[in-house]
mmCIF file of C-alpha atoms in Angstrom:
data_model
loop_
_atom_site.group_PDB
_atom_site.id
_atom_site.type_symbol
_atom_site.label_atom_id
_atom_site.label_comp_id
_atom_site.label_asym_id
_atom_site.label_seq_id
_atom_site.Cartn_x
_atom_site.Cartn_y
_atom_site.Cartn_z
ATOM 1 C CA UNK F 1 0.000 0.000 0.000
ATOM 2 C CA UNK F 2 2.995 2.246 1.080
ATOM 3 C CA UNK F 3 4.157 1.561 -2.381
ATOM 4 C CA UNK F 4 1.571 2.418 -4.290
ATOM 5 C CA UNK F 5 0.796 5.736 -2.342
ATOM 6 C CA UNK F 6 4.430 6.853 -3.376
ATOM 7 C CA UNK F 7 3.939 5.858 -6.938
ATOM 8 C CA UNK F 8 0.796 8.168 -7.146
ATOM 9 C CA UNK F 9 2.774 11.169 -4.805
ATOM 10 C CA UNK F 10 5.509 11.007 -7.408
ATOM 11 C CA UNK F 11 3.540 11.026 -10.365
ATOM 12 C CA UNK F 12 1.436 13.774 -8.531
ATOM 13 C CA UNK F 13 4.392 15.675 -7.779
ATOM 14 C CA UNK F 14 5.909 15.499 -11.344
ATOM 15 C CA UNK F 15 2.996 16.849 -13.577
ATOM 16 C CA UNK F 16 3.004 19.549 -10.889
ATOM 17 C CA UNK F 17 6.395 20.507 -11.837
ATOM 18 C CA UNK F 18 5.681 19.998 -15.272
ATOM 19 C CA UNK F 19 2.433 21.823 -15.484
ATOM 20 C CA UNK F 20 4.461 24.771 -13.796
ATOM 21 C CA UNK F 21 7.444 25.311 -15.864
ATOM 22 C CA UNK F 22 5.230 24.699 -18.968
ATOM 23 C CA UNK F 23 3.131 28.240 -17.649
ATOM 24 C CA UNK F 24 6.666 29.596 -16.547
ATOM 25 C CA UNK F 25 8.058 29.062 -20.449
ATOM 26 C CA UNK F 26 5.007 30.066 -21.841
ATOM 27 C CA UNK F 27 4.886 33.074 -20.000
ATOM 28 C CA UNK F 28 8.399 33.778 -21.024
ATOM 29 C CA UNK F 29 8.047 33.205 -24.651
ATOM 30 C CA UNK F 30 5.061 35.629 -24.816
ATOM 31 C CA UNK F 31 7.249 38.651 -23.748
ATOM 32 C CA UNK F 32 9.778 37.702 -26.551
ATOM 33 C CA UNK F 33 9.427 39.071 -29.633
ATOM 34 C CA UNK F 34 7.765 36.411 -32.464
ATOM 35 C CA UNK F 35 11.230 36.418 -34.359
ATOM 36 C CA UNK F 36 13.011 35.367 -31.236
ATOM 37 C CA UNK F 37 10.351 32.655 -30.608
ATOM 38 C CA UNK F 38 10.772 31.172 -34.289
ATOM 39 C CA UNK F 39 14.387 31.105 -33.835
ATOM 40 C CA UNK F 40 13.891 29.084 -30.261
ATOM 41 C CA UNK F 41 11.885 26.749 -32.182
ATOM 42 C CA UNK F 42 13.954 26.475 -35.458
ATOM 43 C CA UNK F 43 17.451 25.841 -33.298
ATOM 44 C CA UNK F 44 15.105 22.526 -31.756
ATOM 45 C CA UNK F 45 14.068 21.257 -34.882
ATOM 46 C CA UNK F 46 17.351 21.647 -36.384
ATOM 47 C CA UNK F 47 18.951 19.864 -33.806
ATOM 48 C CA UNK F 48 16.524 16.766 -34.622
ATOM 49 C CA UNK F 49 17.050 17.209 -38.451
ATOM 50 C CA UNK F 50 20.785 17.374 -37.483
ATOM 51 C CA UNK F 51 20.667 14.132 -35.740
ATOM 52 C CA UNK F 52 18.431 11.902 -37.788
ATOM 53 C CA UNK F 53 20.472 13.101 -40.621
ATOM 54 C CA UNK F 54 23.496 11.230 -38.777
ATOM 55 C CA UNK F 55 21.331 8.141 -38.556
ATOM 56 C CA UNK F 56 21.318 5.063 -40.582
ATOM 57 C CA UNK F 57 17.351 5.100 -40.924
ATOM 58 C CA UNK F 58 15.428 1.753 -42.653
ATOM 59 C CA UNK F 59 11.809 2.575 -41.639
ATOM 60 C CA UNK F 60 10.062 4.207 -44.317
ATOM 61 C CA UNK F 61 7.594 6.113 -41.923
ATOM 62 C CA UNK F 62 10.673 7.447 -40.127
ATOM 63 C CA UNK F 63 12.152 9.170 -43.118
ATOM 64 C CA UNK F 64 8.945 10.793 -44.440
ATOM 65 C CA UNK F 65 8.624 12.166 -41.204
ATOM 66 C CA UNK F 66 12.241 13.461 -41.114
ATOM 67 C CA UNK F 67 11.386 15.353 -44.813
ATOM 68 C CA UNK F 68 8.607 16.755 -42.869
ATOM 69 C CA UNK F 69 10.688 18.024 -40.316
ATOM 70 C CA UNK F 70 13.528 19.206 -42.792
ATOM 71 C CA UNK F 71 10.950 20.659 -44.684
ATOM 72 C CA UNK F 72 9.272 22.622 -41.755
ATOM 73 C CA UNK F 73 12.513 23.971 -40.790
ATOM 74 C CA UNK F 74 13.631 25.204 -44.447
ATOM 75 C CA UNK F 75 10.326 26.951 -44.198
ATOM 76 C CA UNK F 76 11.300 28.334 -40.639
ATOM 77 C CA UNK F 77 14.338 29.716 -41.820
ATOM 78 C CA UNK F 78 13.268 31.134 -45.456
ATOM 79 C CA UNK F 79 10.132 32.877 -43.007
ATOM 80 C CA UNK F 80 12.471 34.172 -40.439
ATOM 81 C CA UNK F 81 15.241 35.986 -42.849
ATOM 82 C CA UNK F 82 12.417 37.547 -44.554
ATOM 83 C CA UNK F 83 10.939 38.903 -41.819
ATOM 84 C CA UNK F 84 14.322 40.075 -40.404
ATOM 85 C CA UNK F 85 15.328 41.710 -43.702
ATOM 86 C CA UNK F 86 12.306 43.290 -45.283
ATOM 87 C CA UNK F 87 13.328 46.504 -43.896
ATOM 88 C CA UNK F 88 16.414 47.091 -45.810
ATOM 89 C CA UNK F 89 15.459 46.783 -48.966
ATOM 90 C CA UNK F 90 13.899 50.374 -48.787
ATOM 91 C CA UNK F 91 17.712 51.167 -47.918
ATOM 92 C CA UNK F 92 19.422 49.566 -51.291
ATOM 93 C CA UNK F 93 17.941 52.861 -53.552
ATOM 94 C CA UNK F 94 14.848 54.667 -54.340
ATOM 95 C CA UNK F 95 14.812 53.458 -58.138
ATOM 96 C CA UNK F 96 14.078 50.160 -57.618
ATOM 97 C CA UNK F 97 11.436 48.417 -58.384
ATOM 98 C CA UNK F 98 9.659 45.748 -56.006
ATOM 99 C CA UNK F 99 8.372 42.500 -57.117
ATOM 100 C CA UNK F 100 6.571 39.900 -55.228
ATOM 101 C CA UNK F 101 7.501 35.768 -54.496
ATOM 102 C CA UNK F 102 6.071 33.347 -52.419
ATOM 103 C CA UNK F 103 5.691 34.153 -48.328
ATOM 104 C CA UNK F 104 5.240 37.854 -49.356
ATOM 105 C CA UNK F 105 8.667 38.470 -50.486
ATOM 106 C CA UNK F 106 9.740 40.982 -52.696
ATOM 107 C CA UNK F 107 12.079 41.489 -55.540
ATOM 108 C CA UNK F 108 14.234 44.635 -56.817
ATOM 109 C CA UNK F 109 17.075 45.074 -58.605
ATOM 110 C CA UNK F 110 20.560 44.611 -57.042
ATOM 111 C CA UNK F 111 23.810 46.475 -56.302
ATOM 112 C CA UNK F 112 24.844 48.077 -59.985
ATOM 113 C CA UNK F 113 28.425 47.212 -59.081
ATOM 114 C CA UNK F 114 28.541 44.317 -59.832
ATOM 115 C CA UNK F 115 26.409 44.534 -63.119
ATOM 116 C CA UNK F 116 23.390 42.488 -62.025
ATOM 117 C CA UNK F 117 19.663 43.286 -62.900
ATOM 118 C CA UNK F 118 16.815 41.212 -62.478
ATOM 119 C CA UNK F 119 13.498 42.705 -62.166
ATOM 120 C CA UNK F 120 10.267 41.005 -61.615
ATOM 121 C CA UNK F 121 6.769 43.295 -61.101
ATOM 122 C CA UNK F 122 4.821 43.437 -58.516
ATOM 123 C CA UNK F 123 3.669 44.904 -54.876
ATOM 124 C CA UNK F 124 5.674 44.345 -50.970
ATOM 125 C CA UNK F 125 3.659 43.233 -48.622
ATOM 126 C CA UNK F 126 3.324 45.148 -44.990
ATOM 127 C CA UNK F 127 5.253 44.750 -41.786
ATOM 128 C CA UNK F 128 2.115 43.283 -40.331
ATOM 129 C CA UNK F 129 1.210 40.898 -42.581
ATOM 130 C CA UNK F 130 4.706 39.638 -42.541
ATOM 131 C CA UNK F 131 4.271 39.117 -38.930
ATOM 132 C CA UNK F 132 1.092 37.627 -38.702
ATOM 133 C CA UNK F 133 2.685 35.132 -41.427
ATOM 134 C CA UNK F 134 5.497 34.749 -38.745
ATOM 135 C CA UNK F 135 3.501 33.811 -35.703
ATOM 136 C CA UNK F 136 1.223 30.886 -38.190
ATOM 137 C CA UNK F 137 4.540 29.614 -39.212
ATOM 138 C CA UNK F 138 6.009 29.353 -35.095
ATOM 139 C CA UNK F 139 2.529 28.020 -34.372
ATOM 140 C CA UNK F 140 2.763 25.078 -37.172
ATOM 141 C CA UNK F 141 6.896 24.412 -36.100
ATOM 142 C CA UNK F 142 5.410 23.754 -32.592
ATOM 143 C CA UNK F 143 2.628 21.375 -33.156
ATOM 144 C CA UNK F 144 5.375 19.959 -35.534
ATOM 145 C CA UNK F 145 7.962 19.897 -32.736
ATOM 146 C CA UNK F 146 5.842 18.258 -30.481
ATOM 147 C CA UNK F 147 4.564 15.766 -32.603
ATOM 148 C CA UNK F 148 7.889 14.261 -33.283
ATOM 149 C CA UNK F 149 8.431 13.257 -29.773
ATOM 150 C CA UNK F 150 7.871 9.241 -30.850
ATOM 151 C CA UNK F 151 10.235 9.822 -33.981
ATOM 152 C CA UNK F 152 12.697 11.439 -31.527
ATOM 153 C CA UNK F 153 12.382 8.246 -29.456
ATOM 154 C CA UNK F 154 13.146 5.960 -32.121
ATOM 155 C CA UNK F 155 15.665 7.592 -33.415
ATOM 156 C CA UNK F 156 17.975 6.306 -30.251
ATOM 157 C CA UNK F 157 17.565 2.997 -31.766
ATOM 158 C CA UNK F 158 19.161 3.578 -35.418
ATOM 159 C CA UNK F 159 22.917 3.391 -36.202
ATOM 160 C CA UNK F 160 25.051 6.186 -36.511
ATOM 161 C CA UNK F 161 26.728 7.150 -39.928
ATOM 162 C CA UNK F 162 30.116 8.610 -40.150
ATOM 163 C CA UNK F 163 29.586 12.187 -37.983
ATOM 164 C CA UNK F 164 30.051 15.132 -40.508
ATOM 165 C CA UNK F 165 32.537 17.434 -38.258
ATOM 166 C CA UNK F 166 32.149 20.456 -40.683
ATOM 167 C CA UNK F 167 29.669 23.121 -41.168
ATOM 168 C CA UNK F 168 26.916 22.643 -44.132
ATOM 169 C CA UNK F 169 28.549 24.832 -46.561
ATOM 170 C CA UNK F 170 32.034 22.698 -46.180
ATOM 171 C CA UNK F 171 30.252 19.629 -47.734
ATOM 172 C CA UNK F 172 28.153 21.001 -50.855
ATOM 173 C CA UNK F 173 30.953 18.840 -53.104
ATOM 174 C CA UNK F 174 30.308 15.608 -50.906
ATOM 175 C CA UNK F 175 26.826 15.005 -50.258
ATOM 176 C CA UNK F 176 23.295 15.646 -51.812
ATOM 177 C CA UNK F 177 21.802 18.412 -50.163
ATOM 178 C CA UNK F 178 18.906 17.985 -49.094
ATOM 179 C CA UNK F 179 18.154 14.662 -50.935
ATOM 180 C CA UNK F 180 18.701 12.754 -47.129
ATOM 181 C CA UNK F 181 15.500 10.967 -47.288
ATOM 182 C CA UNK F 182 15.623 10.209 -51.177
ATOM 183 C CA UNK F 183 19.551 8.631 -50.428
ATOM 184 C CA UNK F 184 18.755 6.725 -47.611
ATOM 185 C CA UNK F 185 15.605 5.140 -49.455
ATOM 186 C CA UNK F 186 17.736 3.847 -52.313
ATOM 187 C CA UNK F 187 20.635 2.877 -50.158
ATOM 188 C CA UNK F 188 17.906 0.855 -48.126
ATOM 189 C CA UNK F 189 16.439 -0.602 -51.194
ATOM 190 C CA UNK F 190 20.279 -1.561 -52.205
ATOM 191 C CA UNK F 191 21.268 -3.223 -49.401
ATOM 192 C CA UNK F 192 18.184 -5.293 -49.054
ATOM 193 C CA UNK F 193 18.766 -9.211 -49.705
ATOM 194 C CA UNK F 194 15.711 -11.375 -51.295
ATOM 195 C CA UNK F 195 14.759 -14.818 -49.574
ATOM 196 C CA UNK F 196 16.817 -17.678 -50.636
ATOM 197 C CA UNK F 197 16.051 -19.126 -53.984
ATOM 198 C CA UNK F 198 14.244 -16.399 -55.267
ATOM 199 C CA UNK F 199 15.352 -15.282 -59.435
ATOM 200 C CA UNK F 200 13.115 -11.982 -59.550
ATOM 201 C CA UNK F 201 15.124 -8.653 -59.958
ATOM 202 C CA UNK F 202 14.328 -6.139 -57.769
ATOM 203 C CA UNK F 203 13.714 -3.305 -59.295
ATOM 204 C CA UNK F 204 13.502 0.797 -57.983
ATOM 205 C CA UNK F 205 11.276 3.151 -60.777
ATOM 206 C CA UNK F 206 12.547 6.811 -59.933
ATOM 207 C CA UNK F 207 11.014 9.532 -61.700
ATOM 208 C CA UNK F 208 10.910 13.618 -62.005
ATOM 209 C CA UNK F 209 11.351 16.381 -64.117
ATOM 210 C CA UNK F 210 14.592 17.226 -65.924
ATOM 211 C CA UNK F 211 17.454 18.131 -64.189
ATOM 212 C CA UNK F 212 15.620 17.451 -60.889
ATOM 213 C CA UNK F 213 18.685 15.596 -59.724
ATOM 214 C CA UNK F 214 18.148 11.849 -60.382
ATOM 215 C CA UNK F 215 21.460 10.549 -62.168
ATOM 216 C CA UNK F 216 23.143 12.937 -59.370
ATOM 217 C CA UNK F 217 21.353 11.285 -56.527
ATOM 218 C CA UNK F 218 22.060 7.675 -57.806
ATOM 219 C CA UNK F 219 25.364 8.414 -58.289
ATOM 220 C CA UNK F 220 25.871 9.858 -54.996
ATOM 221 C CA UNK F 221 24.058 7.115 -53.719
ATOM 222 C CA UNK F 222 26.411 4.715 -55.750
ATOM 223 C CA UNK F 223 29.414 6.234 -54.064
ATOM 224 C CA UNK F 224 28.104 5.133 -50.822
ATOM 225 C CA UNK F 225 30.991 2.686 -49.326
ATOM 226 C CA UNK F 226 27.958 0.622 -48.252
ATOM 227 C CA UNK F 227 26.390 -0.104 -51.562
ATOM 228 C CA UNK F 228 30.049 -0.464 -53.346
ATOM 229 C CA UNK F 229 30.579 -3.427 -50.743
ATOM 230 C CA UNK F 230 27.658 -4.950 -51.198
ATOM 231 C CA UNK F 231 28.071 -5.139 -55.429
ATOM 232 C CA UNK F 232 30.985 -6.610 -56.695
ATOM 233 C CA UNK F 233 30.324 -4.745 -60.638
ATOM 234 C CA UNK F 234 27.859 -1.122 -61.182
ATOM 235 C CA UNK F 235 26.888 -0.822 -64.630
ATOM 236 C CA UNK F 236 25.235 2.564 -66.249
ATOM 237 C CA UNK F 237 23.081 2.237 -68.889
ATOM 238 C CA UNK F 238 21.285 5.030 -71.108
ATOM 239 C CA UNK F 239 19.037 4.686 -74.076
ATOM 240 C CA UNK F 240 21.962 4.199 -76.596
ATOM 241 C CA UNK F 241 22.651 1.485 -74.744
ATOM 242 C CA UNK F 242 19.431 -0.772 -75.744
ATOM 243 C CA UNK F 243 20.294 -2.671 -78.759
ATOM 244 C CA UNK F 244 20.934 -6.042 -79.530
ATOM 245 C CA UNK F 245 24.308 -6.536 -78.530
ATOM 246 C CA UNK F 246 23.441 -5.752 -75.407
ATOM 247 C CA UNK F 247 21.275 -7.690 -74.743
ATOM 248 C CA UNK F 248 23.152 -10.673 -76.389
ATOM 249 C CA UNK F 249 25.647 -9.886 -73.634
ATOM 250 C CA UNK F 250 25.607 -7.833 -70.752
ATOM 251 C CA UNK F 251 29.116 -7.951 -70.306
ATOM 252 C CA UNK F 252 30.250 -5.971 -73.449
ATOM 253 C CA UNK F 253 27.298 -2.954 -72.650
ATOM 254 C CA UNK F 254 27.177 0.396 -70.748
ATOM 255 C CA UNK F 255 29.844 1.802 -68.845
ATOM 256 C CA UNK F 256 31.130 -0.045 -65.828
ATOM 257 C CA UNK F 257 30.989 2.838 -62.958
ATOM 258 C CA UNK F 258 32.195 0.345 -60.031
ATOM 259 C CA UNK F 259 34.169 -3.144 -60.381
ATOM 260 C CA UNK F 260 35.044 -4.464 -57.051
ATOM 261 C CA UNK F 261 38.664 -6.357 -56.979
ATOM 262 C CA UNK F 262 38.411 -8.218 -53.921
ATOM 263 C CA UNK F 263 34.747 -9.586 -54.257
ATOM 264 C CA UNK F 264 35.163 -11.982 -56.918
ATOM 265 C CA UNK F 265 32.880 -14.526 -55.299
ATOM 266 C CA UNK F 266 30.465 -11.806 -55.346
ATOM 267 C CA UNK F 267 28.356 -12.166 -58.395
ATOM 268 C CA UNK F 268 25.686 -8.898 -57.545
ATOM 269 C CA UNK F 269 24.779 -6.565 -60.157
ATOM 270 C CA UNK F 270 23.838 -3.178 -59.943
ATOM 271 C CA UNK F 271 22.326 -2.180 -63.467
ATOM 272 C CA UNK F 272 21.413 2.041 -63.799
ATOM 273 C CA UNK F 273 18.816 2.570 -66.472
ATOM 274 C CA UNK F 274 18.874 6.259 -67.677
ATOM 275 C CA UNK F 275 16.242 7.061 -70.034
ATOM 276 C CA UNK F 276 14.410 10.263 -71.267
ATOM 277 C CA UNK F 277 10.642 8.756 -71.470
ATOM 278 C CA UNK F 278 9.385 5.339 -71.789
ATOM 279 C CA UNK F 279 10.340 1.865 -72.950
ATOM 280 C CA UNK F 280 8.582 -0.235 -74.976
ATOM 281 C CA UNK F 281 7.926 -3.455 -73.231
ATOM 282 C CA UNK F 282 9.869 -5.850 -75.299
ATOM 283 C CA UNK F 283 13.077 -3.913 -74.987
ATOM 284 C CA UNK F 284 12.431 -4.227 -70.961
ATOM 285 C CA UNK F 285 12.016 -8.067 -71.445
ATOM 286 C CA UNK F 286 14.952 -8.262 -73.162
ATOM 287 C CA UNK F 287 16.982 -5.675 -70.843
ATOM 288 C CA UNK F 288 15.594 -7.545 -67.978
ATOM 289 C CA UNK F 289 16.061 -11.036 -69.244
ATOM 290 C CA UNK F 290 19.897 -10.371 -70.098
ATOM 291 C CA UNK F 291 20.384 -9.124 -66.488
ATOM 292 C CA UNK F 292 18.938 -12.115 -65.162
ATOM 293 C CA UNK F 293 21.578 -14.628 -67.201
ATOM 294 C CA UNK F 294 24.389 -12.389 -66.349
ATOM 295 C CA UNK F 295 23.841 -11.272 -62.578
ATOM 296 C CA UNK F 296 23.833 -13.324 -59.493
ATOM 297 C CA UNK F 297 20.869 -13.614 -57.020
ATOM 298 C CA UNK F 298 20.396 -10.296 -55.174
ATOM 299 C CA UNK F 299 20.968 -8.151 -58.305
ATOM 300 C CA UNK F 300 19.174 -5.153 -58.352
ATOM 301 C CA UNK F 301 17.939 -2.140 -61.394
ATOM 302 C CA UNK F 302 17.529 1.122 -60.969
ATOM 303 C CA UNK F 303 15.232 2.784 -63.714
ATOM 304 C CA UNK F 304 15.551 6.926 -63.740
ATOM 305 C CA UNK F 305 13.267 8.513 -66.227
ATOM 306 C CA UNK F 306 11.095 11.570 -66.696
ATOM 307 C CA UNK F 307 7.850 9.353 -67.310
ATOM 308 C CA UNK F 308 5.411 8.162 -65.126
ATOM 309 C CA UNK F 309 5.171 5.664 -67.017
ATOM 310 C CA UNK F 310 8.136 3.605 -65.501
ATOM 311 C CA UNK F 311 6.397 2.686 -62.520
ATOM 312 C CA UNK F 312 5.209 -0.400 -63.575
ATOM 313 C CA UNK F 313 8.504 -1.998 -63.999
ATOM 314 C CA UNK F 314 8.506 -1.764 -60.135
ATOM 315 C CA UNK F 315 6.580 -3.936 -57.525
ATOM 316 C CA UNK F 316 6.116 -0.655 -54.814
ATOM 317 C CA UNK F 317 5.211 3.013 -56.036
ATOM 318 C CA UNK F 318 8.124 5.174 -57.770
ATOM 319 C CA UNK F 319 10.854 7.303 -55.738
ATOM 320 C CA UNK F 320 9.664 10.790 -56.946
ATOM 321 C CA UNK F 321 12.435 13.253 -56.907
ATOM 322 C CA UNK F 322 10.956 17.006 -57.329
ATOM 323 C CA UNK F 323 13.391 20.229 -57.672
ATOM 324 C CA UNK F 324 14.026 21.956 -54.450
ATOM 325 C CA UNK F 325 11.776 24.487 -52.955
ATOM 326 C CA UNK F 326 12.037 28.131 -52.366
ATOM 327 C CA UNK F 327 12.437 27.264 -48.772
ATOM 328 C CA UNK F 328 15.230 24.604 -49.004
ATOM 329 C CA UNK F 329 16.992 26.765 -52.162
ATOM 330 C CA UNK F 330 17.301 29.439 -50.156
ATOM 331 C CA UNK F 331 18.832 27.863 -47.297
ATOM 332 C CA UNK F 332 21.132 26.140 -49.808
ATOM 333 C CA UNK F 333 22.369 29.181 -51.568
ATOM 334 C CA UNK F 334 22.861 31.022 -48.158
ATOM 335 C CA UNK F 335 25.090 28.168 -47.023
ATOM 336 C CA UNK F 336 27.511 28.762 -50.269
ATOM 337 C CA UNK F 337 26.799 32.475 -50.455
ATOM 338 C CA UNK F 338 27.878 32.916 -46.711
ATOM 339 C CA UNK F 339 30.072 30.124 -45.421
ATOM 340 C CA UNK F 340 31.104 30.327 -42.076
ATOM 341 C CA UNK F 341 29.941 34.012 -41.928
ATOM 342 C CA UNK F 342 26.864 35.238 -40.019
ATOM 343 C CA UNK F 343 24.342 36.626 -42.588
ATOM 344 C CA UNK F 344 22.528 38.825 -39.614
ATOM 345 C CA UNK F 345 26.309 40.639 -39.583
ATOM 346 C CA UNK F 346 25.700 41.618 -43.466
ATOM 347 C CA UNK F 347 21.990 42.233 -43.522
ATOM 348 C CA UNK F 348 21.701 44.712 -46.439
ATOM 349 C CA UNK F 349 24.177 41.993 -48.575
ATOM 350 C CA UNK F 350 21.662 38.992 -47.066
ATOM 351 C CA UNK F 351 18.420 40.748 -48.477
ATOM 352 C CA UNK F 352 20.214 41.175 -51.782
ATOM 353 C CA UNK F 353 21.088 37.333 -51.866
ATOM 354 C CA UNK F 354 17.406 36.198 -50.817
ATOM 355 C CA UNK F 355 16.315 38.261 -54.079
ATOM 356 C CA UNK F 356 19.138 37.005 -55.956
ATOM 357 C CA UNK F 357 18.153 33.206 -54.798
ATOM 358 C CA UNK F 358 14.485 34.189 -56.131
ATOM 359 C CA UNK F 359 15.246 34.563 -59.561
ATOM 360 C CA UNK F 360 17.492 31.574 -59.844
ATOM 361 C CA UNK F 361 15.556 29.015 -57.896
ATOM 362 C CA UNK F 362 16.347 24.892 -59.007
ATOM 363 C CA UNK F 363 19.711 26.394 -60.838
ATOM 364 C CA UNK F 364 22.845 24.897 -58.877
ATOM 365 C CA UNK F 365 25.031 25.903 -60.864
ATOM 366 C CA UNK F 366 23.688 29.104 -60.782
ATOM 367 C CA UNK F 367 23.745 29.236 -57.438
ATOM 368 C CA UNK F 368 27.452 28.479 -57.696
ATOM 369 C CA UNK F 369 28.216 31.169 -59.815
ATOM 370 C CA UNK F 370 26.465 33.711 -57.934
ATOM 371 C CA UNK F 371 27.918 32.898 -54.447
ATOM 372 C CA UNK F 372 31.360 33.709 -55.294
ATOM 373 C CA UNK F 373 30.258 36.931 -57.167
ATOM 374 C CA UNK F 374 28.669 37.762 -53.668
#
């Protein structure tokens, strides 16, 4: 009875203390200004993206909840430095002319040193409406913040990945940014084994627009030490490729991007299909049925294309691969155009790169070009 009388007194006493430093914070974060609350919120939900993004994560529910979470914070941040630098662009020159984008920002033309003019029509929106916009955004990152309490817990239980000990703009050249979610569902699909005895290919449709990033994210994903261990030969093959010789023999067609030396034994294919559109269905068979003779048990086909169309080739739906959004550009080409530098320190040159970023959206090599003009 004792027992039981100090279980309830403890749980008592604990949503006391809980209940009271939940008014206490809440009371605290109301006298801070709504900029200073989203930042709170973003640095908690980074620090989650940070970490899952560290993780070697198989369950497919896990991952689209960490794109909703990377997406809610790109859209944090992209919210935040417009809020924080609307008021200088009335400070870069009376003759220029404001545009509008999404989340009420607007465009103008930029500094004439440097011989850049983009203009784009259009009205600004007002200080308060950029604030009320503010305060909807902190009040979605909440709910979102709280909701991923049960991700959060499972996320103990997944394997670390090699720790990346540099800042984000330090490793543009070596990973896939933003792409986590879309690399980790490939390398999944990769490194899955079939049961014993079983001949069927396994086979990943991935489609989206041009220059979306799809040969980029295979091949990233290719370069993965974990997939080149676990396939002794990778093989790329594009429409050119599909003729008769090839499939006669798979070993004289494509280009060979991986042959490993000391996994002879090691039989597994990895065959890359690159294609513009569709295929006709008896060039498939054929592709297919070559891949079969030639590759061990295990083997597994990629198929990238702009067409829907691919999906059938598949047994589950299609790894779509979309370009970036405003949100997640942004963030990308603030990372390049800034480095290690604060942009708050350079606000004026920060409001000039979020219009810059506007007019160049889904380009990375644009994005390239103009950071080290800036």
């Amino acid at each position: 009875m004792e027992t039981v009388l100090s279980v309830i007194l403890g749980e008592i006493a604990h949503r006391s203390i809980s209940f009271l430093i939940n008014k206490f914070s809440n009371e605290a974060a109301a006298a801070l200004p709504p900029d200073e609350n989203l930042r709170r919120v973003l640095m908690r939900v980074h620090i989650v993206v940070e970490e899952a993004e560290g993780r070697q994560i198989r369950n497919q529910a896990m991952l689209q909840q960490l794109k909703i979470l990377s997406a809610t914070m790109y859209r944090g941040y992209y919210v935040l430095d417009t809020f924080r630098y609307r008021a200088y662009r009335e400070e870069i020159g009376e003759d220029y002319r404001l545009g509008t984008v999404s989340h009420s920002f607007a465009l103008s033309k930029f500094n004439p040193a440097k011989r850049i003019q983009l203009l784009c029509g259009g009205t600004s929106s007002t200080s308060s409406q950029g604030e009320k916009e503010l305060c909807g955004v902190l009040g979605s990152m909440e709910i979102t913040i709280t909701n991923a309490s049960e991700f959060i817990m499972f996320l103990n239980g997944c394997p670390p990945l090699c720790r990346r000990i540099y800042s984000t703009y330090l490793v543009m050249e070596r990973c896939m940014f933003a792409r986590h979610v879309e690399m980790e569902h490939i390398i999944n699909f990769l490194m899955e084994t079939g049961s014993p005895g079983t001949q069927d290919l396994d086979v990943l449709p991935i489609v989206g627009p041009m220059k979306a990033g799809k040969s980029t994210l295979v091949e990233h994903a290719c370069n993965d030490e974990r997939v080149r261990m676990a396939f002794s030969q990778i093989v790329l093959l594009t429409e050119d490729d599909l003729d008769e010789r090839l499939m006669t023999s798979m070993r004289d067609g494509g280009t060979v991007k991986h042959r490993s030396s000391h996994a002879l034994d090691n039989q597994r294919l990895l065959l890359i299909v690159e294609l513009n559109g569709d295929v006709d269905e008896a060039t498939w068979s054929n592709l297919y049925s070559s891949c079969k003779r030639y590759a061990a048990n295990d083997s597994k086909v990629i198929i990238c294309s702009r067409s829907d169309e691919i999906a059938r080739f598949g047994p589950a739906p299609p790894l779509r691969v979309e370009y970036l959004t405003q949100e997640a550009y942004w963030y990308f080409f603030k990372a390049l155009a800034f480095g290690s530098a604060n942009p708050k320190e350079e606000p004026k040159l920060a409001s000039m790169a979020m219009e810059i970023a506007a007019c160049i959206s889904s380009s990375f090599i644009a994005a390239n070009s103009m950071a080290r003009i800036l």
